[in-house]
C-alpha atoms as one frame of an Amber mdcrd trajectory, in Angstrom:
protein
  20.496 -12.655 -35.261  21.345 -12.169 -31.587  19.087 -13.169 -28.686  19.953
 -11.547 -25.356  18.106 -12.738 -22.221  16.841 -10.036 -19.857  15.191 -10.023
 -16.424  16.137 -13.496 -15.163  15.423 -15.073 -18.538  11.705 -14.519 -18.890
  12.355 -11.707 -21.388  14.797 -11.546 -24.290  15.832  -8.964 -26.874  16.071
 -10.132 -30.465  18.455  -8.069 -32.605  19.803  -8.251 -36.127  16.608  -9.430
 -37.767  14.058  -7.920 -40.167  10.752  -9.616 -39.479   9.538  -8.739 -42.978
  12.041 -11.152 -44.492  12.352 -13.990 -42.004  13.134 -17.371 -43.544  11.987
 -20.672 -42.039  15.232 -21.384 -40.202  15.284 -17.914 -38.629  11.668 -18.221
 -37.558  12.346 -21.594 -35.947  15.114 -19.951 -33.925  12.761 -17.128 -32.901
  10.018 -19.571 -31.957  12.434 -21.691 -29.942  13.631 -18.589 -28.097  10.013
 -17.623 -27.380   9.381 -20.994 -25.726  12.370 -20.327 -23.454  11.672 -16.613
 -22.927   7.904 -15.932 -23.013   8.466 -12.269 -23.899  10.528 -11.306 -26.946
  11.236  -7.727 -27.985  12.332  -6.821 -31.505  13.217  -3.174 -32.143  13.505
  -1.029 -35.285  10.876  -2.826 -37.341   8.898  -1.300 -40.224   5.617  -3.182
 -40.540   2.194  -2.392 -41.927  -0.849  -4.509 -41.065  -0.181  -6.959 -43.881
   3.379  -7.566 -42.739   2.355  -7.826 -39.091  -0.295 -10.411 -39.910   2.009
 -12.413 -42.165   4.644 -12.698 -39.444   2.056 -13.395 -36.731   0.552 -16.251
 -38.746   3.838 -18.106 -38.519   2.917 -18.761 -34.868  -0.491 -20.142 -35.884
  -3.901 -19.041 -37.221  -4.969 -15.583 -36.109  -7.702 -14.899 -33.567 -10.365
 -12.298 -34.292  -9.860  -8.903 -32.691 -12.002  -8.610 -29.522 -15.087  -6.608
 -30.457 -17.598  -7.638 -27.796 -20.810  -9.221 -29.014 -21.078  -8.657 -32.757
 -22.704 -10.672 -35.544 -20.764 -12.453 -38.266 -22.234  -9.972 -40.743 -20.856
  -7.057 -38.723 -17.481  -8.803 -38.410 -17.339  -9.329 -42.184 -17.706  -5.582
 -42.659 -14.631  -4.767 -40.555 -11.654  -3.539 -42.606  -9.346  -5.940 -40.791
 -10.936  -8.386 -38.320  -7.589  -9.793 -37.099  -5.845  -6.549 -36.163  -6.772
  -4.558 -33.047  -6.104  -0.833 -32.912  -5.147   0.290 -29.407  -5.093   4.065
 -29.308  -6.337   7.231 -27.633  -6.367   9.198 -30.908  -9.629  10.840 -31.928
 -10.629  11.550 -35.507 -13.728  13.671 -35.931 -14.283  13.391 -32.197 -14.441
   9.600 -32.334 -11.767   7.151 -31.095  -9.937   5.203 -33.786  -9.093   2.420
 -31.332  -9.726   1.006 -27.885  -8.540   1.492 -24.295  -7.851   5.234 -24.533
  -5.159   6.619 -22.214  -6.282   5.101 -18.910  -4.368   2.584 -16.818  -5.112
  -1.029 -17.695  -5.171  -3.622 -14.895  -3.161  -6.835 -14.862  -4.747  -9.253
 -17.314  -4.326 -12.052 -19.822  -5.584 -11.259 -23.312  -9.012 -12.737 -24.047
  -8.850 -15.220 -21.189 -12.646 -14.970 -21.058 -13.070 -17.188 -24.161 -12.917
 -20.995 -24.128  -9.569 -21.172 -25.956  -7.597 -18.001 -25.168  -4.911 -16.841
 -27.611  -1.479 -18.356 -27.190   0.567 -15.402 -28.460  -0.062 -11.670 -28.579
   2.029  -9.366 -30.775   1.978  -5.596 -30.159   3.610  -3.147 -32.566   4.277
   0.530 -31.834   3.284   3.005 -34.555   3.154   6.186 -32.432   4.286   6.537
 -28.816   4.048   9.345 -26.239   7.205  10.861 -24.826   6.220   9.692 -21.344
   3.877   7.017 -19.988   2.007   4.280 -21.767   4.601   1.701 -20.705   3.545
  -1.951 -20.670   4.406  -3.936 -17.541   4.710  -7.715 -17.634   4.785 -10.266
 -14.826   5.999 -13.854 -14.804   3.154 -16.223 -13.877   5.488 -19.227 -13.702
   7.367 -17.359 -10.961   4.062 -16.430  -9.294   3.113 -20.093  -8.971   6.545
 -20.984  -7.605   6.195 -18.213  -5.015   2.991 -19.659  -3.557   3.333 -21.589
  -0.283   3.255 -25.329  -1.133  -0.172 -25.932   0.411  -1.681 -22.961  -1.436
  -0.076 -24.070  -4.717  -1.484 -27.583  -4.255  -4.926 -26.127  -3.652  -4.664
 -23.852  -6.678  -3.959 -26.884  -8.875  -7.370 -28.291  -7.940  -9.358 -25.121
  -8.665 -11.070 -23.542 -11.661 -11.741 -19.837 -12.151 -14.374 -18.061 -14.197
 -12.910 -15.167 -16.217 -15.249 -12.210 -16.705 -16.131 -11.440 -20.338 -18.174
  -8.293 -19.700 -15.350  -5.829 -19.015 -12.124  -4.903 -20.756  -8.776  -4.288
 -19.053  -9.646  -0.694 -18.094 -12.913  -1.865 -16.514 -15.153  -0.620 -19.307
 -18.152  -2.692 -20.396 -17.673  -4.486 -23.688 -20.171  -4.015 -26.464 -23.371
  -5.988 -25.872 -22.697  -6.728 -22.174 -24.134  -5.552 -18.870 -22.478  -5.334
 -15.481 -23.349  -8.206 -13.128 -23.672  -7.299  -9.446 -22.459 -10.798  -8.504
 -19.345 -12.344 -10.161 -21.117 -15.704 -10.224 -23.619 -14.209 -12.683 -20.997
 -12.604 -14.921 -20.450 -14.108 -18.381 -17.162 -15.778 -19.188 -15.178 -18.983
 -19.606 -13.975 -21.232 -16.786 -10.322 -22.322 -16.778  -8.009 -24.230 -14.422
  -6.221 -21.881 -12.040  -2.950 -23.632 -12.871  -2.175 -24.670 -16.425   0.711
 -26.654 -17.873   2.241 -25.199 -21.015   1.667 -27.705 -23.837   4.949 -26.875
 -25.606   7.556 -26.355 -22.889   5.937 -28.155 -19.938   6.110 -25.288 -17.431
   3.273 -24.720 -14.944   1.872 -21.232 -14.419  -0.936 -19.511 -12.583  -3.718
 -18.566 -14.983  -5.779 -15.805 -13.393  -6.893 -13.612 -16.300  -7.838 -10.503
 -14.360  -9.144  -9.766 -10.887 -12.388  -7.946 -11.723 -15.444 -10.206 -11.391
 -13.347 -13.382 -11.220 -14.922 -16.283  -9.362 -13.536 -19.597  -8.071 -15.923
 -22.281  -9.215 -17.888 -24.062  -6.493 -17.022 -21.769  -3.577 -19.289 -19.409
  -1.650 -18.673 -15.896  -2.935 -16.947 -14.642   0.225 -14.544 -17.620   0.190
 -13.845 -17.115  -3.506 -13.037 -13.440  -2.968 -10.761 -14.162  -0.014  -8.896
 -16.924  -1.830  -8.397 -14.843  -4.967  -7.131 -11.927  -2.884  -4.647 -14.255
  -1.186  -3.354 -15.725  -4.430  -3.107 -12.356  -6.176  -0.668 -11.257  -3.443
   1.939 -13.392  -5.219   1.433 -11.762  -8.627   4.079  -9.291  -9.860   6.485
  -9.793  -6.967   9.852  -7.966  -7.119  12.172  -9.737  -9.523   9.312 -11.224
 -11.530   8.300  -8.156 -13.544   9.629  -6.275 -16.555   8.655  -2.944 -18.120
   8.581  -2.222 -21.828   9.229   1.461 -22.529   7.958   1.780 -26.076   9.779
   3.246 -29.037   8.313   3.534 -32.515   9.097   0.331 -34.411   9.127  -1.926
 -31.331   7.391  -5.284 -31.655   6.813  -7.305 -28.480   5.666 -10.935 -28.661
   4.406 -12.544 -25.465   3.051 -15.905 -24.392  -0.336 -15.531 -22.685   0.131
 -18.967 -21.126   3.097 -17.760 -19.058   2.786 -14.014 -18.420   0.266 -11.271
 -17.656   0.540  -7.596 -18.528  -0.887  -4.173 -17.753  -0.505  -0.687 -19.193
   0.445   2.508 -17.395  -1.729   5.562 -17.966  -0.442   8.479 -20.025  -1.358
  12.052 -20.930  -4.611  11.924 -22.938  -3.393  14.833 -25.071  -0.393  12.786
 -26.247  -0.755  10.349 -29.145  -0.303   6.599 -28.797  -1.080   4.185 -31.631
  -0.471   0.454 -31.362  -1.466  -2.444 -33.580  -2.023  -5.901 -32.101  -2.506
  -9.401 -33.451  -3.256 -12.572 -31.505  -2.691 -16.212 -32.315  -5.588 -18.603
 -31.940  -5.218 -21.588 -29.640  -5.503 -24.760 -31.724  -6.435 -27.981 -29.873
């Protein structure tokens, strides 16, 4: 197995490994690399949902796929509650997955719950010839780029992360749009979090839509968030994944954010995603 750092070390390629037959020692090496490089890419994999889940569980227990507000009975009826289908493909006029072909804004997966997932794993089943790239940004670098006084202030603040909308701005099932971010549903998290496994500090912003800085008047919250978001995705702190069938990308939601580029709706894109539950 070879691990090759990319983009100033916050991304690495992993080669010479079949994730369907990873032994404990190999996984420990992969996990250690992931703590050093919060994005790992493994190409030329051949995984079905069972294989993807089995490998993902080595990082920890799996989080349920985000389905909006559903009952436990409805969740129990899902064919696979731990795997998310991300696709624009229609069957019988109905989408087989979420997020379609539109651009997705910068975000952290499921940051709107009390204990957001630690890892996300995204596997490419079908990819368009052009577009649909996933862009990543280094949130450790974003914090380091803040002026010292702004960084010190950020460390004292907490932000509410909107639960009502997904990354393309669409309302989630069972939610309504709130005209005031202070009234939007969602979890409140520190704006700066320290990684419990490698000790690095990173900005934790979730997404910009309907975010709110706890305790501030709305106008001050909006102005402060706009100021801090200026330091997100600066040159030298981003990386773009141009998908090929068989690619698996593993990223650490505690250290990076991501967004998706739009693509031709008539092209086919099919991705399968798992997420690892945060365990106290």
